[in-house]
PDB file of N, CA, C and O in Angstrom:
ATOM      1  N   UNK H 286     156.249  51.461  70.820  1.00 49.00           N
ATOM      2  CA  UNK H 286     157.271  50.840  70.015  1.00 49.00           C
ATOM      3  C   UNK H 286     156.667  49.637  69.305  1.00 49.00           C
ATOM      4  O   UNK H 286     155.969  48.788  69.860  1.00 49.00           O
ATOM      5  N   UNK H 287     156.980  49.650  68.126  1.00 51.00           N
ATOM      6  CA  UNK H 287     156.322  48.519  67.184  1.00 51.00           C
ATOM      7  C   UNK H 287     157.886  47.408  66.464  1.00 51.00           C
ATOM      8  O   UNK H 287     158.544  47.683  65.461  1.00 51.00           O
ATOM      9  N   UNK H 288     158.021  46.559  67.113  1.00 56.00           N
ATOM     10  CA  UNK H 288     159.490  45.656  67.003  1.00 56.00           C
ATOM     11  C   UNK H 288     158.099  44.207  66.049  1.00 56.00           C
ATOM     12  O   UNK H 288     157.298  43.471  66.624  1.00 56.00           O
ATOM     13  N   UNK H 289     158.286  44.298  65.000  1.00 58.00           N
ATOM     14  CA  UNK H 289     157.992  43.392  64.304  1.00 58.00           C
ATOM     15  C   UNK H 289     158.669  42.893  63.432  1.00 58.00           C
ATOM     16  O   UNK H 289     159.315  43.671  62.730  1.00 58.00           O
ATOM     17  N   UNK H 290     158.770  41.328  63.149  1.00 60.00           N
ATOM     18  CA  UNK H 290     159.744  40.834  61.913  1.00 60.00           C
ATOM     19  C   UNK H 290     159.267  40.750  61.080  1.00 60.00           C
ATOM     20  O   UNK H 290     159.772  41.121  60.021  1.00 60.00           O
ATOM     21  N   UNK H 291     157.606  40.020  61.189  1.00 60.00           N
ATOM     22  CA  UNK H 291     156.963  40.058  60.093  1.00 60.00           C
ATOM     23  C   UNK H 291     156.227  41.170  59.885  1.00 60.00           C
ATOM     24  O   UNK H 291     155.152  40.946  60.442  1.00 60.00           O
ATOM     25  N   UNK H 292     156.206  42.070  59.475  1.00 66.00           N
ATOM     26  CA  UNK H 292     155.004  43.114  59.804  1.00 66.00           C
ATOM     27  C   UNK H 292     154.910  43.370  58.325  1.00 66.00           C
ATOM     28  O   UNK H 292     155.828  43.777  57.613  1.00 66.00           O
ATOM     29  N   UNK H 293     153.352  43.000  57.855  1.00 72.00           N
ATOM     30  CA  UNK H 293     153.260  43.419  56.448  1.00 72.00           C
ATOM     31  C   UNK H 293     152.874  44.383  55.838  1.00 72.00           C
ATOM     32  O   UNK H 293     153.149  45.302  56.609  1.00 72.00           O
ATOM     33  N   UNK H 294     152.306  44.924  54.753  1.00 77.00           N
ATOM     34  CA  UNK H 294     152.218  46.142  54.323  1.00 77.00           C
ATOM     35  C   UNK H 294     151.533  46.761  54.937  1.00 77.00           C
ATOM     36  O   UNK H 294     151.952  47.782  55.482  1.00 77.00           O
ATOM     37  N   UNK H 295     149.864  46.233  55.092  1.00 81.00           N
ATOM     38  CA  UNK H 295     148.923  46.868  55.481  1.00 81.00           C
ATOM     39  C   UNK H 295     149.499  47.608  56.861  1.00 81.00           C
ATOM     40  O   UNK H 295     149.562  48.810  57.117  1.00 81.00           O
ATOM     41  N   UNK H 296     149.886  46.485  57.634  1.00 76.00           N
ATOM     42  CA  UNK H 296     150.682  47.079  59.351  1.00 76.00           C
ATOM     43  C   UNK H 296     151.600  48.186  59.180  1.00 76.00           C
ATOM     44  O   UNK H 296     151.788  49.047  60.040  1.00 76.00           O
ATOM     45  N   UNK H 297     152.213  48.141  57.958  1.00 74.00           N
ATOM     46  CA  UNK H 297     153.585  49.385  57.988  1.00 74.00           C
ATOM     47  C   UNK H 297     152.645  50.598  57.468  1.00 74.00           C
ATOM     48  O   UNK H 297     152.902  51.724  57.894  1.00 74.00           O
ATOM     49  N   UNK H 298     151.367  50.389  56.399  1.00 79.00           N
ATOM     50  CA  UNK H 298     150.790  51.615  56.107  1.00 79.00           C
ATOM     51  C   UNK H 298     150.072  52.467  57.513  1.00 79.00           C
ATOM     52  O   UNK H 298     150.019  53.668  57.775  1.00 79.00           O
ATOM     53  N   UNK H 299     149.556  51.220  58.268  1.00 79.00           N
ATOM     54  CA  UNK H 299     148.815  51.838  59.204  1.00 79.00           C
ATOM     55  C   UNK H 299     149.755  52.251  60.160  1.00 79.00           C
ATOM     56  O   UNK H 299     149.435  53.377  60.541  1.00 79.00           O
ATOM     57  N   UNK H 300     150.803  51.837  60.739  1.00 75.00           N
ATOM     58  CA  UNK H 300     151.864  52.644  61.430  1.00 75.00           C
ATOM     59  C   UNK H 300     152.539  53.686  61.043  1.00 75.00           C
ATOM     60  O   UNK H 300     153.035  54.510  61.811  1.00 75.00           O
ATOM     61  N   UNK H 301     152.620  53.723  59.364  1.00 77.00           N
ATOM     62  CA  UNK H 301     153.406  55.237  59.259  1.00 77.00           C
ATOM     63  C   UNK H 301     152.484  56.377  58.724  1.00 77.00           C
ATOM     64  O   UNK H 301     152.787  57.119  57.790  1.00 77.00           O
ATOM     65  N   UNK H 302     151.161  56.427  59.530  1.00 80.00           N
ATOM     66  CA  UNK H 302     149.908  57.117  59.278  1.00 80.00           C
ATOM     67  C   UNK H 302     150.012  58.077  60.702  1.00 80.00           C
ATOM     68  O   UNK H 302     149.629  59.213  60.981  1.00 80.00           O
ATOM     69  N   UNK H 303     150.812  56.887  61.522  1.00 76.00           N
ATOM     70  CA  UNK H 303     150.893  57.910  62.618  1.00 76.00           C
ATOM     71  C   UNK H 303     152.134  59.108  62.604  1.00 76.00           C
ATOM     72  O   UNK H 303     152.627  59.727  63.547  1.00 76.00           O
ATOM     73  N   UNK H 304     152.358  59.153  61.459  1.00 70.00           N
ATOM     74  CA  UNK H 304     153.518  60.206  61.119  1.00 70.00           C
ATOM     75  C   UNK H 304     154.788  60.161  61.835  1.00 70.00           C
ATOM     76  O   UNK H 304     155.598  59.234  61.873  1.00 70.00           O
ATOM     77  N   UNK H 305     154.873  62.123  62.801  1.00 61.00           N
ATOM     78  CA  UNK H 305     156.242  62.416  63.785  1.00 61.00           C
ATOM     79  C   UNK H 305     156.270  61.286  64.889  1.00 61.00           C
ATOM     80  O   UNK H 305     157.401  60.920  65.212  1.00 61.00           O
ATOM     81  N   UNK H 306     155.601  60.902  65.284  1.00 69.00           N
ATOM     82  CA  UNK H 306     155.284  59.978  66.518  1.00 69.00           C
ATOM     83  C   UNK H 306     155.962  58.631  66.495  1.00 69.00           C
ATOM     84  O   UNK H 306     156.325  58.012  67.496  1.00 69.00           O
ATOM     85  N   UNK H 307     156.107  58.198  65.086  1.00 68.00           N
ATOM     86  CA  UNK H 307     157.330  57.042  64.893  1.00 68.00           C
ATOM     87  C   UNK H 307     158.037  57.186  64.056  1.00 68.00           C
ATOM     88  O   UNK H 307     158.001  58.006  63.139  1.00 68.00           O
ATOM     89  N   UNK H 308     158.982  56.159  64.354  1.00 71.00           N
ATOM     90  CA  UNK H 308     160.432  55.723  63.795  1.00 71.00           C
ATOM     91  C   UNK H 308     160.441  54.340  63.048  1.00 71.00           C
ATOM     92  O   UNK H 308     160.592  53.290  63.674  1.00 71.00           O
ATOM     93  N   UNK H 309     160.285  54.377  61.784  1.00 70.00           N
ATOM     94  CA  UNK H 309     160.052  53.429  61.464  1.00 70.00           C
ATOM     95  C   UNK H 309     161.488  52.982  60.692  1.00 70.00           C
ATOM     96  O   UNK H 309     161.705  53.629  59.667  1.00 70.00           O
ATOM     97  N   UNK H 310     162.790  51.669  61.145  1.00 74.00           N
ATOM     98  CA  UNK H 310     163.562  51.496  60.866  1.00 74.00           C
ATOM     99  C   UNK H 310     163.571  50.422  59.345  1.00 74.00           C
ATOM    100  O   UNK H 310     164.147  49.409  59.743  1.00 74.00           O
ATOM    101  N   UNK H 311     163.274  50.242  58.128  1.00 77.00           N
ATOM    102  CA  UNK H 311     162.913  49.963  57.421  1.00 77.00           C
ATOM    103  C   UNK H 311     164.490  48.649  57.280  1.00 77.00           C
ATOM    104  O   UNK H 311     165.552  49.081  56.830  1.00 77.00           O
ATOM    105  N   UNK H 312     164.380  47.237  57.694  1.00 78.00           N
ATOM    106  CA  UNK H 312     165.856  46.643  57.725  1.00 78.00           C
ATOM    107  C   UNK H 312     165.865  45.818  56.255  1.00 78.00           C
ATOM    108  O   UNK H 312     166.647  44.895  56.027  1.00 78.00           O
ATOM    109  N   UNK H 313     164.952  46.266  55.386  1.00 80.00           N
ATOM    110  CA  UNK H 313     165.045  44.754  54.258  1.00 80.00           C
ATOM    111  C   UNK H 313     166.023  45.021  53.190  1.00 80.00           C
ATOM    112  O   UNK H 313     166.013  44.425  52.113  1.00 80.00           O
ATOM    113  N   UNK H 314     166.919  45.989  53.539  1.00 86.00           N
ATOM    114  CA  UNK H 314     167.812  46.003  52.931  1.00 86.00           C
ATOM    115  C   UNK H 314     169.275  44.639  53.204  1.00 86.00           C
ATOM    116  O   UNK H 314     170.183  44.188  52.505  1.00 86.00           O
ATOM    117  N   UNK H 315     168.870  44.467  54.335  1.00 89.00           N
ATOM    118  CA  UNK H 315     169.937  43.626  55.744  1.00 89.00           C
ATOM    119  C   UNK H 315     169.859  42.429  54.102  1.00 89.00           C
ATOM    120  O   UNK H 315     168.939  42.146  53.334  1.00 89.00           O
ATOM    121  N   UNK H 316     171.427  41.997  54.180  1.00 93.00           N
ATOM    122  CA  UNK H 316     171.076  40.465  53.203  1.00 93.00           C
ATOM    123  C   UNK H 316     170.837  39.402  54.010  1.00 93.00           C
ATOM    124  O   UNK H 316     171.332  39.360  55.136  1.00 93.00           O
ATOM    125  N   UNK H 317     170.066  38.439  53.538  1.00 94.00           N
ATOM    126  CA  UNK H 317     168.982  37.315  54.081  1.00 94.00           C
ATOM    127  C   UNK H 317     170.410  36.730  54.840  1.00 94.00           C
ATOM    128  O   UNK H 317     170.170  36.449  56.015  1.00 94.00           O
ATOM    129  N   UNK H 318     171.616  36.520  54.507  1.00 95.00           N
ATOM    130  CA  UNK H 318     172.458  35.526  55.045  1.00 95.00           C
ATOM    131  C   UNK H 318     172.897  35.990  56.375  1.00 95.00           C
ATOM    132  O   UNK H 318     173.382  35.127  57.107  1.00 95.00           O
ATOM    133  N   UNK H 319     172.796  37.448  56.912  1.00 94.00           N
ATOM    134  CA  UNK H 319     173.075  38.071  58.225  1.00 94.00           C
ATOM    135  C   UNK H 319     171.831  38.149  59.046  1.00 94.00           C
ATOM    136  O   UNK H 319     171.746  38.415  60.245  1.00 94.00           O
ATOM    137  N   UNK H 320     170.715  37.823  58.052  1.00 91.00           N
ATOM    138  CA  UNK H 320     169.677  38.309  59.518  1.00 91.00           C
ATOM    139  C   UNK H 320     169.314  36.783  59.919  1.00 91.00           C
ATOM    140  O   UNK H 320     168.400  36.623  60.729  1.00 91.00           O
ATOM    141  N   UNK H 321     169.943  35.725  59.425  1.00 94.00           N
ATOM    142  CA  UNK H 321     169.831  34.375  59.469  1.00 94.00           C
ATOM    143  C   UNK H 321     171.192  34.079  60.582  1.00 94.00           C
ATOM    144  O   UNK H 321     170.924  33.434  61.595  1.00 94.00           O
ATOM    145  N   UNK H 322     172.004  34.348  60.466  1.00 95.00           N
ATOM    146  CA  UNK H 322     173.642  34.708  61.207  1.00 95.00           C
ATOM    147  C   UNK H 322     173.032  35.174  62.514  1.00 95.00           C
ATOM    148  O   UNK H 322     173.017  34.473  63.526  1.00 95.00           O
ATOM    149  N   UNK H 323     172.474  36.532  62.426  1.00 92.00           N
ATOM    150  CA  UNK H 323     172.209  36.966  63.562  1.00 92.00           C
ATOM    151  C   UNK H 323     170.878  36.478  64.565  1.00 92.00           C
ATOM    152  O   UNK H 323     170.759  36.997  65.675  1.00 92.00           O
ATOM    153  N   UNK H 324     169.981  35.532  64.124  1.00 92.00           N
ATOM    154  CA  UNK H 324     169.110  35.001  64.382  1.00 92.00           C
ATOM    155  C   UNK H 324     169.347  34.038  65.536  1.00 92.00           C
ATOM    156  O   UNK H 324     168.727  33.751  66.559  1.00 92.00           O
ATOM    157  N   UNK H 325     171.067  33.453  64.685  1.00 95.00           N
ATOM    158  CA  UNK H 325     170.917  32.180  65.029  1.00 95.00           C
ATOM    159  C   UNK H 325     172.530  32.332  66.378  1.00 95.00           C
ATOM    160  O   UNK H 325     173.073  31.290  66.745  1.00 95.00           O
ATOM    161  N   UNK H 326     173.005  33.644  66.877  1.00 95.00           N
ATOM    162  CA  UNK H 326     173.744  34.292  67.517  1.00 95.00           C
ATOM    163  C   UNK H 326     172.757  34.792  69.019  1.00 95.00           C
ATOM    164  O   UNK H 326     173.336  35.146  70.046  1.00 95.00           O
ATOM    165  N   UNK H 327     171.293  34.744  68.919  1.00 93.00           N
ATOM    166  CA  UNK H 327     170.457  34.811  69.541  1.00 93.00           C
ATOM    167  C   UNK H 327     170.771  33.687  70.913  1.00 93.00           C
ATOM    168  O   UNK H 327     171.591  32.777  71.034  1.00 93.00           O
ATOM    169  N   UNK H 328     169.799  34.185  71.762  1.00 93.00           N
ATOM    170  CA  UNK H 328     169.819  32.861  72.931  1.00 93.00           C
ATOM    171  C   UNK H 328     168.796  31.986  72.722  1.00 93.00           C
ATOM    172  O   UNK H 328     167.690  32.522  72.786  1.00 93.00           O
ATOM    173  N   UNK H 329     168.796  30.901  72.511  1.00 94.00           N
ATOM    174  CA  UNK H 329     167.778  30.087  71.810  1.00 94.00           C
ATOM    175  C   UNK H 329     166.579  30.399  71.806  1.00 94.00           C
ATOM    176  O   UNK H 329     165.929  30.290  70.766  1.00 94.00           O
ATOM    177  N   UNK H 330     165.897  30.953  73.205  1.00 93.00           N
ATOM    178  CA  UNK H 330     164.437  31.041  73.316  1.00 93.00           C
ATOM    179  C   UNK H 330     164.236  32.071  72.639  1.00 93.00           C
ATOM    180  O   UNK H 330     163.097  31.833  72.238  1.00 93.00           O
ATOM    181  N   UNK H 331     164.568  33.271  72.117  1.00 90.00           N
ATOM    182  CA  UNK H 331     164.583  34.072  71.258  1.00 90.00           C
ATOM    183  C   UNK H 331     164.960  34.049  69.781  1.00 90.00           C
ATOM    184  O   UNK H 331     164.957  35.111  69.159  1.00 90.00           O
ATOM    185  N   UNK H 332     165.250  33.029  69.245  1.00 92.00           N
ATOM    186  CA  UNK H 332     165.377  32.738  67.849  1.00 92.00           C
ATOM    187  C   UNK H 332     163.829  32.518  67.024  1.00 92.00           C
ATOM    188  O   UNK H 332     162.743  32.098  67.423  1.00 92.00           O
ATOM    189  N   UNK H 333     164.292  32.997  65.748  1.00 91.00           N
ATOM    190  CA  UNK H 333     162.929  32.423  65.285  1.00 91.00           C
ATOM    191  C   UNK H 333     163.596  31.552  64.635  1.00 91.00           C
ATOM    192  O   UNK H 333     162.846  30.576  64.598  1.00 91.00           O
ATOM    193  N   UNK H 334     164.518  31.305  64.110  1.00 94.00           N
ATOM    194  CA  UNK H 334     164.880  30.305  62.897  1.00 94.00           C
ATOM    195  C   UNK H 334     165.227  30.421  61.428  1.00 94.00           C
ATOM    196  O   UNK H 334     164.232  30.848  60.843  1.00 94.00           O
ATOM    197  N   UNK H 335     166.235  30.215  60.592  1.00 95.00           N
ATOM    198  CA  UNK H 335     166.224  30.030  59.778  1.00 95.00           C
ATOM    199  C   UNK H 335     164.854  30.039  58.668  1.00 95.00           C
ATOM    200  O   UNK H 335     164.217  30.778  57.918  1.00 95.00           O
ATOM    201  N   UNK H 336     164.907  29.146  58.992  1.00 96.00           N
ATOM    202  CA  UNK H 336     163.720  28.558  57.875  1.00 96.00           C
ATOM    203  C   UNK H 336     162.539  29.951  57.808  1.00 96.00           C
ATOM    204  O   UNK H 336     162.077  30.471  56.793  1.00 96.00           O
ATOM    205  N   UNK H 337     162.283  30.289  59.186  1.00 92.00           N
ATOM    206  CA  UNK H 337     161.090  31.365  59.406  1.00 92.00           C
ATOM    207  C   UNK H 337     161.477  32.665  58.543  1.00 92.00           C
ATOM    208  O   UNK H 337     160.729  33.351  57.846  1.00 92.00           O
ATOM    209  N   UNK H 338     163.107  32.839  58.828  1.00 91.00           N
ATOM    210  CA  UNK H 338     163.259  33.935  58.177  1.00 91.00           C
ATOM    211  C   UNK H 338     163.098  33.963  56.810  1.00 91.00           C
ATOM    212  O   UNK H 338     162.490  34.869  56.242  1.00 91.00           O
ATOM    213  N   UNK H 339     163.827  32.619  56.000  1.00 93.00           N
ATOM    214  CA  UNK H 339     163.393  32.573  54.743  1.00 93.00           C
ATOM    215  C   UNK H 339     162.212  32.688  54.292  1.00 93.00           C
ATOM    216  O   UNK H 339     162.076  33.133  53.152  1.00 93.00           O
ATOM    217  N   UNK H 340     161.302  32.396  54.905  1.00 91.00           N
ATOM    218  CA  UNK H 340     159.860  32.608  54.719  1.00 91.00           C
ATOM    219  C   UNK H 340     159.483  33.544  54.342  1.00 91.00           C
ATOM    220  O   UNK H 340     158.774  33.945  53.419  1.00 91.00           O
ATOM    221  N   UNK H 341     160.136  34.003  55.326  1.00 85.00           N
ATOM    222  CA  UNK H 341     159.122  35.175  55.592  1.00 85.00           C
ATOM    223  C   UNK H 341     160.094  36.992  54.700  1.00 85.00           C
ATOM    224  O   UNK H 341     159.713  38.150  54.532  1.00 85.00           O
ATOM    225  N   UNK H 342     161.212  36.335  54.435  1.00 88.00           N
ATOM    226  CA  UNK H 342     161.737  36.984  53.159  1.00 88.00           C
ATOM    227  C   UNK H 342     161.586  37.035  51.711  1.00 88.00           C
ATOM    228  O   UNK H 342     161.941  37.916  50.927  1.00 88.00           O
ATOM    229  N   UNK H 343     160.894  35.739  51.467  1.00 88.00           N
ATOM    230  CA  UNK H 343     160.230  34.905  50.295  1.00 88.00           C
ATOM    231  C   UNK H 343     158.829  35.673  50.022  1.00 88.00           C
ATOM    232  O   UNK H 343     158.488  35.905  48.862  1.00 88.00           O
ATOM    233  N   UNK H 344     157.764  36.188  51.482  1.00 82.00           N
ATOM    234  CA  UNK H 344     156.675  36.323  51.660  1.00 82.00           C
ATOM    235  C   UNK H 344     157.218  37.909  51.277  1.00 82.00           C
ATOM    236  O   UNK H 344     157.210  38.227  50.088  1.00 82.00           O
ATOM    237  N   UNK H 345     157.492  38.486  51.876  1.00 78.00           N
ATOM    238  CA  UNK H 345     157.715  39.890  51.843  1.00 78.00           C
ATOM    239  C   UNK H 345     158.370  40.629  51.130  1.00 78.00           C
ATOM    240  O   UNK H 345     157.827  41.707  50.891  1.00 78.00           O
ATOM    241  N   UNK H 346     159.662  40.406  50.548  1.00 76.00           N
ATOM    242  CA  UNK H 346     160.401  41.120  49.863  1.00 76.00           C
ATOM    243  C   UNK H 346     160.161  40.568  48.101  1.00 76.00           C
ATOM    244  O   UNK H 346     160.783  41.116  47.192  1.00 76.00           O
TER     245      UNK H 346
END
């Protein structure tokens, strides 16, 4: 199982090389204001943060 938030291209090319074998749930459709909502609905030690997500939505999408 590959659970990444940031995972960038190169990582998604080389994971969906492994074809039937994964499931690759593609979420960047999610709008930035719910995966920020749901981030922050987390139990603290498991949050990444705001700010990270913007980042890293800025970086990626």
């Amino acid at each position: 199982m590959a659970d990444r938030t940031s995972l960038n291209p190169r990582g998604l090319r080389r994971l969906e090389r492994l074809g039937a074998r994964l499931v690759i749930y593609d979420l960047r459709d999610v709008p930035l204001a719910d995966c920020v909502a749901r981030d922050a609905a987390r139990p603290p030690r498991d949050r990444i943060g705001g700010d990270a997500i913007r980042a890293l939505a800025g970086r990626w999408l």
